[in-house]
PDB file of C-alpha atoms in Angstrom:
ATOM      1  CA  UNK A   1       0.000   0.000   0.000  1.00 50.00           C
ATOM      2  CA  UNK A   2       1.152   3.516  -1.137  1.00 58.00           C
ATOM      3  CA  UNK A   3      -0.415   6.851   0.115  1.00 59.00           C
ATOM      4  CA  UNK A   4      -1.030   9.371  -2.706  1.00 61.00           C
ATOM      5  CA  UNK A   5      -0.333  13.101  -1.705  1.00 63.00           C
ATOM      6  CA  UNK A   6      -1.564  14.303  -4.579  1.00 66.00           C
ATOM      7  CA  UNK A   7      -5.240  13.182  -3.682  1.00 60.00           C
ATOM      8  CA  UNK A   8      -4.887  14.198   0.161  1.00 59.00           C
ATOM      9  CA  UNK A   9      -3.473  17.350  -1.680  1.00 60.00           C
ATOM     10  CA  UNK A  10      -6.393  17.775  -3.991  1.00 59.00           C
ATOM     11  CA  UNK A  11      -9.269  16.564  -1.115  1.00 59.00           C
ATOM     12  CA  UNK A  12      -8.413  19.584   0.867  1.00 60.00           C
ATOM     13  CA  UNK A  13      -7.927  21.365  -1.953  1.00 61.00           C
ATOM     14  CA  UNK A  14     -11.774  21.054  -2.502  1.00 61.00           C
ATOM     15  CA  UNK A  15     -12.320  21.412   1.219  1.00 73.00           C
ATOM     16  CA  UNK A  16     -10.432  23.900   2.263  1.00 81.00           C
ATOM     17  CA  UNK A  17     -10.950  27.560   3.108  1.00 90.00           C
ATOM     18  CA  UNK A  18      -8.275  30.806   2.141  1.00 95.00           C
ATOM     19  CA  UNK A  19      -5.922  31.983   4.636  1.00 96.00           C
ATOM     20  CA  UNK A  20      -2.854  34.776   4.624  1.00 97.00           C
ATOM     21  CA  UNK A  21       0.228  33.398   6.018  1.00 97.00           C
ATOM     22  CA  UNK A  22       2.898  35.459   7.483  1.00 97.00           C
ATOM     23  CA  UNK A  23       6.120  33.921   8.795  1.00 96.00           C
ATOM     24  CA  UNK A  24       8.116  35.124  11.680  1.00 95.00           C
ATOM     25  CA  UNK A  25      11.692  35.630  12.491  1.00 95.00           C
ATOM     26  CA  UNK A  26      13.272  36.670  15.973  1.00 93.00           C
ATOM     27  CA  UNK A  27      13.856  40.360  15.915  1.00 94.00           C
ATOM     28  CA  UNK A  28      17.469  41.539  17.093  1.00 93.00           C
ATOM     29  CA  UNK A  29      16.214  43.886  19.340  1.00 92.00           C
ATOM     30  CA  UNK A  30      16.454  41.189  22.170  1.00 84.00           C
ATOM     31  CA  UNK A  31      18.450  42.001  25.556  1.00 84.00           C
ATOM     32  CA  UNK A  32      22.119  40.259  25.764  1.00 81.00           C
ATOM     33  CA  UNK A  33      21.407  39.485  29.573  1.00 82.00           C
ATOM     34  CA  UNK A  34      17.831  38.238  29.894  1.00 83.00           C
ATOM     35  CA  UNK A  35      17.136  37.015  25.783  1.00 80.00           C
ATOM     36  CA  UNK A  36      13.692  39.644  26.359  1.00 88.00           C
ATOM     37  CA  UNK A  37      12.384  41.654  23.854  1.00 91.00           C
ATOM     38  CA  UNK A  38      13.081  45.680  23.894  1.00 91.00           C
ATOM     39  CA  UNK A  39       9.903  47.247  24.996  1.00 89.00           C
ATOM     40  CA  UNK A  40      10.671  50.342  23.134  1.00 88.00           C
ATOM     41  CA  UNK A  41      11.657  48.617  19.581  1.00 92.00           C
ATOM     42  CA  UNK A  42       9.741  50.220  16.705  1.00 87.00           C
ATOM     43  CA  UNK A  43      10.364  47.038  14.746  1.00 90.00           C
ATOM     44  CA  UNK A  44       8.501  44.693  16.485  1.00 90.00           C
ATOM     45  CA  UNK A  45       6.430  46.511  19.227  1.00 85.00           C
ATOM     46  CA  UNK A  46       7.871  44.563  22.075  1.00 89.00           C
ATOM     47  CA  UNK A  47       6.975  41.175  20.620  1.00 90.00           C
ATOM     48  CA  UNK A  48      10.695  39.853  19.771  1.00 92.00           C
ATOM     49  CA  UNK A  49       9.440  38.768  16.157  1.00 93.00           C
ATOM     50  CA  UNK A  50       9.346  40.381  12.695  1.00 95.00           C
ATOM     51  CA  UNK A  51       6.689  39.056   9.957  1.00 95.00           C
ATOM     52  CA  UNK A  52       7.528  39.141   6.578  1.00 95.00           C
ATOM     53  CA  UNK A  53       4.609  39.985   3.889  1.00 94.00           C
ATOM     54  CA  UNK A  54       1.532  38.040   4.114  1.00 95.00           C
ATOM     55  CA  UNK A  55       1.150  34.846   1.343  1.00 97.00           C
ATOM     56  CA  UNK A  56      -2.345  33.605   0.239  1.00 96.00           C
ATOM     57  CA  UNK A  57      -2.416  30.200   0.318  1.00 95.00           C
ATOM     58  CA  UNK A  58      -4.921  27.095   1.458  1.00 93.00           C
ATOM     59  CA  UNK A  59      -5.920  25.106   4.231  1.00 93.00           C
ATOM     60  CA  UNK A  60      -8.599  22.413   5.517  1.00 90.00           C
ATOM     61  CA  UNK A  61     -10.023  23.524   9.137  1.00 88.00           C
ATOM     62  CA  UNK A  62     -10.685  20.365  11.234  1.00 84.00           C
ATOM     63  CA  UNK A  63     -14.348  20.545  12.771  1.00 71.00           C
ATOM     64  CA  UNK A  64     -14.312  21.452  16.733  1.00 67.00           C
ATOM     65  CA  UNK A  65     -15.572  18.209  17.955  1.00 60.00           C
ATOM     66  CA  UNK A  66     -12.018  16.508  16.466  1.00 63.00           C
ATOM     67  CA  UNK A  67     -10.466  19.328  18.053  1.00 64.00           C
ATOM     68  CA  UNK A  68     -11.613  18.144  21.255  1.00 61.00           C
ATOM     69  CA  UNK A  69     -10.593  14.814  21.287  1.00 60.00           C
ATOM     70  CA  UNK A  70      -6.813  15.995  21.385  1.00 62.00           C
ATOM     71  CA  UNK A  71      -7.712  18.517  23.703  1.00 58.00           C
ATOM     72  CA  UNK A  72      -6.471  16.362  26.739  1.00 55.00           C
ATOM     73  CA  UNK A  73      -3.631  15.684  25.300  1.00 55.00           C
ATOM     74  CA  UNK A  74      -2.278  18.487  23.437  1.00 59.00           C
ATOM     75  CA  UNK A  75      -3.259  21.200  26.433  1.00 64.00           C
ATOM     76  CA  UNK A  76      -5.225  23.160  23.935  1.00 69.00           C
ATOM     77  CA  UNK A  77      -7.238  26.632  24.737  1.00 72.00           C
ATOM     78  CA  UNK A  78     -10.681  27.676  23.561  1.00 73.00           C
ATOM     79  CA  UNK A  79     -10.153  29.433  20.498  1.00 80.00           C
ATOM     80  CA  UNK A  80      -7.583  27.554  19.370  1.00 87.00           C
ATOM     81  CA  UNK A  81      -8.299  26.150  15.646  1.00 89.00           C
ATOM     82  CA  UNK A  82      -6.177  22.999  13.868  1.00 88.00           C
ATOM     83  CA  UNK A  83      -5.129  23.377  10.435  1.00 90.00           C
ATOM     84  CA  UNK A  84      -4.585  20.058   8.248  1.00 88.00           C
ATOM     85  CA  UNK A  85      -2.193  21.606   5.387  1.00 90.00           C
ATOM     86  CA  UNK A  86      -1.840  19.899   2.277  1.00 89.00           C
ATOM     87  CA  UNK A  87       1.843  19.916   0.553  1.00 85.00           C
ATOM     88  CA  UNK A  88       1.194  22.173  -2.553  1.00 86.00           C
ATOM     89  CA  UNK A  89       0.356  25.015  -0.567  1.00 91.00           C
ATOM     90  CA  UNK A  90       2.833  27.788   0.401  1.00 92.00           C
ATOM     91  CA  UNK A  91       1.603  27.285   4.453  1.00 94.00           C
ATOM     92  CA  UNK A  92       3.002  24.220   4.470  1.00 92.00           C
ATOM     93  CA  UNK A  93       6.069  25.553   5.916  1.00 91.00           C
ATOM     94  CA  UNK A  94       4.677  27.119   8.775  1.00 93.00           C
ATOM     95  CA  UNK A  95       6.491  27.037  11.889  1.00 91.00           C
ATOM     96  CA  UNK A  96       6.710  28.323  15.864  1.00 91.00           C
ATOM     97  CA  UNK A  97       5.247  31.968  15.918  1.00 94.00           C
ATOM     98  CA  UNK A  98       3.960  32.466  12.587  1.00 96.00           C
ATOM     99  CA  UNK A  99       0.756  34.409  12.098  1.00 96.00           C
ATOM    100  CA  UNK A 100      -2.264  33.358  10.091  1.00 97.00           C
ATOM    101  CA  UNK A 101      -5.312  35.004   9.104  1.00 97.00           C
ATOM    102  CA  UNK A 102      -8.456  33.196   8.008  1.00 96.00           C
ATOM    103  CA  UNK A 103      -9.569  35.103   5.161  1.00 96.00           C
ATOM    104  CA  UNK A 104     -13.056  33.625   4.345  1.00 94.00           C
ATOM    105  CA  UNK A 105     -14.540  34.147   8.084  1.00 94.00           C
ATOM    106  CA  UNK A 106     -15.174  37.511   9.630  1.00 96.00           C
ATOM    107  CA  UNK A 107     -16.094  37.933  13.000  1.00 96.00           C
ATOM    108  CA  UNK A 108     -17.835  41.088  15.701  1.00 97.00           C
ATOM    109  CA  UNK A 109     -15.195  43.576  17.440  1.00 96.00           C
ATOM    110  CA  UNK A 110     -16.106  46.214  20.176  1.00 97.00           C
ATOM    111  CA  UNK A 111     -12.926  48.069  21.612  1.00 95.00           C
ATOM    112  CA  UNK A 112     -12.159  50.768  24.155  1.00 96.00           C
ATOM    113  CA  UNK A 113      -9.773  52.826  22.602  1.00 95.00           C
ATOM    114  CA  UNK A 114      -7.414  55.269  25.033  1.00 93.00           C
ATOM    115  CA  UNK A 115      -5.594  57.471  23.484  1.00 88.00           C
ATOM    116  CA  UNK A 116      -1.590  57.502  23.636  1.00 83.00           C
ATOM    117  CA  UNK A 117      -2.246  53.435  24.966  1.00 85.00           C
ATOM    118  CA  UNK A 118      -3.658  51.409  22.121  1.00 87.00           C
ATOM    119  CA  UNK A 119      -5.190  53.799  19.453  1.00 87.00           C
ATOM    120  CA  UNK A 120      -3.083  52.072  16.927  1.00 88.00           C
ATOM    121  CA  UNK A 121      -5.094  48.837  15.721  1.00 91.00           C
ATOM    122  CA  UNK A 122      -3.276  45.547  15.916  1.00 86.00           C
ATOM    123  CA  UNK A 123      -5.513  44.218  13.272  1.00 89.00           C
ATOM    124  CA  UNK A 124      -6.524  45.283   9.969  1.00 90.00           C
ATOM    125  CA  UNK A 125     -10.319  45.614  10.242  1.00 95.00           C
ATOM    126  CA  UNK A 126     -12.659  44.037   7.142  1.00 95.00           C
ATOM    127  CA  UNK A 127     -15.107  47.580   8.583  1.00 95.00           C
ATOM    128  CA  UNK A 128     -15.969  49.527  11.525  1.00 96.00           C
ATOM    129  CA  UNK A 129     -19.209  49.995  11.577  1.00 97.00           C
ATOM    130  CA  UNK A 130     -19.728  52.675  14.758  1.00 96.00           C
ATOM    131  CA  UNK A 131     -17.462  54.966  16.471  1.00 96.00           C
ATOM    132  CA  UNK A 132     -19.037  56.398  19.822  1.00 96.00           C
ATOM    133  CA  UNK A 133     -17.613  58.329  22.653  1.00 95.00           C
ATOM    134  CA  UNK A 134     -18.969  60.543  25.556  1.00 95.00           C
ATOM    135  CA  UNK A 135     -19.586  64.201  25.545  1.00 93.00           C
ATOM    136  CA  UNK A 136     -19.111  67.108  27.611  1.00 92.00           C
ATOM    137  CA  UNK A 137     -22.625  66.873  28.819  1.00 94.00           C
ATOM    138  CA  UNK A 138     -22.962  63.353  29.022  1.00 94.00           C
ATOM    139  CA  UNK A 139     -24.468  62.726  25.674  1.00 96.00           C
ATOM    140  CA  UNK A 140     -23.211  59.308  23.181  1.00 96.00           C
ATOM    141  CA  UNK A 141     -22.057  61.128  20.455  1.00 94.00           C
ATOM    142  CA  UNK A 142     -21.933  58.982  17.490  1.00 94.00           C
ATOM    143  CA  UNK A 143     -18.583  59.648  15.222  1.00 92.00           C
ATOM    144  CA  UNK A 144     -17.397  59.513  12.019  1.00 92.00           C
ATOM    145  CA  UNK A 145     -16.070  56.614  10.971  1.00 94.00           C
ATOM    146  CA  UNK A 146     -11.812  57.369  10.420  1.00 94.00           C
ATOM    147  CA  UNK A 147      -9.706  54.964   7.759  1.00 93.00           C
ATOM    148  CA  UNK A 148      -7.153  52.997   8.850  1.00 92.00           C
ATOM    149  CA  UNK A 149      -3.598  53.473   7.588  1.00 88.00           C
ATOM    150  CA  UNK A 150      -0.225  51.123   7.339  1.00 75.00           C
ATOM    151  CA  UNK A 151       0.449  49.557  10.863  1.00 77.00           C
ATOM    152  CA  UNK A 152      -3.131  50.283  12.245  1.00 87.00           C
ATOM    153  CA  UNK A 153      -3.002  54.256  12.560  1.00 90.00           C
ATOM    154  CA  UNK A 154      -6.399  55.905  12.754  1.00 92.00           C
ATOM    155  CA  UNK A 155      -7.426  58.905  10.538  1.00 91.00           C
ATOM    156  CA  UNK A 156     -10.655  60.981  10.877  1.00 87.00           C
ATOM    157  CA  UNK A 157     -11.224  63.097   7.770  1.00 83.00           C
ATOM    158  CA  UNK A 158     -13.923  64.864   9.823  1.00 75.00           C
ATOM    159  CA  UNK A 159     -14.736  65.448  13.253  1.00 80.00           C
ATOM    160  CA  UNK A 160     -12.563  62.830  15.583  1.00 85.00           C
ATOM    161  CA  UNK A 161     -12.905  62.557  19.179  1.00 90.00           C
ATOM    162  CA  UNK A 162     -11.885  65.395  21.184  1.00 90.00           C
ATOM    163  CA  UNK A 163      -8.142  65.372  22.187  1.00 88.00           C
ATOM    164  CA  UNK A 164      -7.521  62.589  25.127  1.00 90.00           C
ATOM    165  CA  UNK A 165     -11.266  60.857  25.504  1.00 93.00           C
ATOM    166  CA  UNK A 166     -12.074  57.382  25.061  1.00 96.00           C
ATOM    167  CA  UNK A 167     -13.781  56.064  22.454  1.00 96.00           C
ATOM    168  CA  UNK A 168     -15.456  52.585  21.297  1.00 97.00           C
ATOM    169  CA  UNK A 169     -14.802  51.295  18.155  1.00 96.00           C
ATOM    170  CA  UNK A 170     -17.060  48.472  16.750  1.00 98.00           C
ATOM    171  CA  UNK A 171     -17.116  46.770  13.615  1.00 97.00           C
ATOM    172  CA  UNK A 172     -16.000  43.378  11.927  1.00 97.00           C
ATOM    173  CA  UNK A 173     -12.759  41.687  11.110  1.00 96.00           C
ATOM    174  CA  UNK A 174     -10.834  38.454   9.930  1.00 96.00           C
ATOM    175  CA  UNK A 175      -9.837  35.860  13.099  1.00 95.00           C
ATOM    176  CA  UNK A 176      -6.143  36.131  13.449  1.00 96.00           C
ATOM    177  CA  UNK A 177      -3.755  33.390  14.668  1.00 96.00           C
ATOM    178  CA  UNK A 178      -0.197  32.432  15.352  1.00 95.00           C
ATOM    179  CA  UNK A 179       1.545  28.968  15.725  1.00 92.00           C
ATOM    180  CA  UNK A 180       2.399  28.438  19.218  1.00 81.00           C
ATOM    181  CA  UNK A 181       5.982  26.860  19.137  1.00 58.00           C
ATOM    182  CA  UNK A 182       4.945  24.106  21.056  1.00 51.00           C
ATOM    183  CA  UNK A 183       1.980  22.627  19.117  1.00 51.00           C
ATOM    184  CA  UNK A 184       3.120  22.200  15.411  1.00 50.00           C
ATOM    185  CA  UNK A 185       2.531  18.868  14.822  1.00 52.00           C
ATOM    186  CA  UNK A 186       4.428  16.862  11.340  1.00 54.00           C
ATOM    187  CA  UNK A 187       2.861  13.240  10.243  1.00 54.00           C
ATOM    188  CA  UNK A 188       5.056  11.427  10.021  1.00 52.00           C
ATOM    189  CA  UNK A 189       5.793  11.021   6.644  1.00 56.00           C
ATOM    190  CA  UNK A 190       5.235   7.949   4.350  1.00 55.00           C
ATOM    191  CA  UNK A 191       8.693   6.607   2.811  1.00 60.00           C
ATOM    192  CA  UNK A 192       9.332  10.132   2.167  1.00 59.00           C
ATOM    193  CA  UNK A 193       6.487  11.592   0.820  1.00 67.00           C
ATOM    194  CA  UNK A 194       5.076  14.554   2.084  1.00 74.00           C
ATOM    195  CA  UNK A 195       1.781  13.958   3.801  1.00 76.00           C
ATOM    196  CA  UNK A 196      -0.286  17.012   4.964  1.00 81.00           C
ATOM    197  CA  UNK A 197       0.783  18.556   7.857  1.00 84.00           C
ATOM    198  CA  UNK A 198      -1.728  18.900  11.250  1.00 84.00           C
ATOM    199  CA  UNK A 199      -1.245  21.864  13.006  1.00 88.00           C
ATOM    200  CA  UNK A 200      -2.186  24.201  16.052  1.00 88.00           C
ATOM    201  CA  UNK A 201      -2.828  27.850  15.986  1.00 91.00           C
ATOM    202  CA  UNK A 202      -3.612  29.980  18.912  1.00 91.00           C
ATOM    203  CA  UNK A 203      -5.834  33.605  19.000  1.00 92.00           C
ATOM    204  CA  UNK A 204      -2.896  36.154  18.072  1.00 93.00           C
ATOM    205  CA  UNK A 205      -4.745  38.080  20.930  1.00 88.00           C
ATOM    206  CA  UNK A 206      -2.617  35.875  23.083  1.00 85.00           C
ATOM    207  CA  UNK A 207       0.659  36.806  21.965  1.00 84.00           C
ATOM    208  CA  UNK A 208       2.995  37.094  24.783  1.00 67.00           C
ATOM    209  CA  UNK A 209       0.373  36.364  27.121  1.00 51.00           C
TER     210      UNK A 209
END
């Protein structure tokens, strides 16, 4: 008996659902005493990786009641999704730390955004659909809705919230994940050939956490 990973490759192709796949490299920023990140690096925000530009490739999502039968034994979160890869696909090569978005699911957001703290997104939002904030007297005042520029910056071309208030921003975006360096499971492959590859992502929300 022979496995085929052409027709495991072309059975997920069917199946499977798009993705953008971004992999990761340590960033140099790291301390020479303690191996930690640099809080203050512009490069990679305090996270001790760099990703490079994002690649579209492919990927079959097992269903959530397999997930759970390796929960026990895999110390998995909820949240956590498992990719089955098939060879021909660019994600394939996915290792510890790289990030992966799931392009053809979209799912709610509602953030408090403080000024000078987080009011740079660490997600590229599909839309934001509201933009609220308090008043002076107390009122919601519903806002304008502002773009979003490279790295997450917010731009109002109208009126934005006043100068230092907190505002909630609501709207819609793709899940986002990264490979958790302890989880990447290979199969192990069949007199060589390259089987497709079962793997573990965690919530990028996580990162560092």
């Amino acid at each position: 008996m022979k496995l085929s990973p052409r027709s495991f490759d072309g059975l997920l192709g069917g199946l499977g659902q798009r993705l953008t796949w971004r992999a990761s490299t340590a960033c140099p920023c790291a301390s020479p005493h303690s191996g930690a990140a640099s809080p203050s690096c512009t490069h990679c925000d305090g996270k001790g990786r760099l990703w490079g530009d994002p690649q579209e490739s492919l990927a079959g999502i097992v269903s959530r009641e397999i997930v759970k039968l390796y929960a026990p034994m895999m110390m998995l979160d909820a949240g956590d999704v498992m990719l089955v890869i098939p060879a021909d696909q660019s994600v394939y090569a996915l290792g510890g730390f790289d990030r992966v978005v799931l392009t053809d699911r979209t799912e709610p957001f509602s953030l408090l955004v403080i000024p000078g703290l987080n009011d740079v997104l660490r997600f590229a939002p599909v839309c934001i659909d509201e933009v609220t904030w308090i008043g002076t007297a107390g009122e919601l005042v519903h806002g304008p809705i502002p773009l979003v520029y490279n790295r997450g910056a917010l731009h109002w071309a109208g009126a934005s919230p006043p100068a230092g208030v907190t505002f909630a921003l609501t709207g819609r975006r793709h899940p986002e994940y990264f490979c958790y360096l302890a989880l990447p499971l290979d199969r192990p492959h069949h007199q060589g050939e390259t089987l497709p590859r079962r793997v573990v992502l965690r919530r990028f929300d996580l990162f560092g956490s």
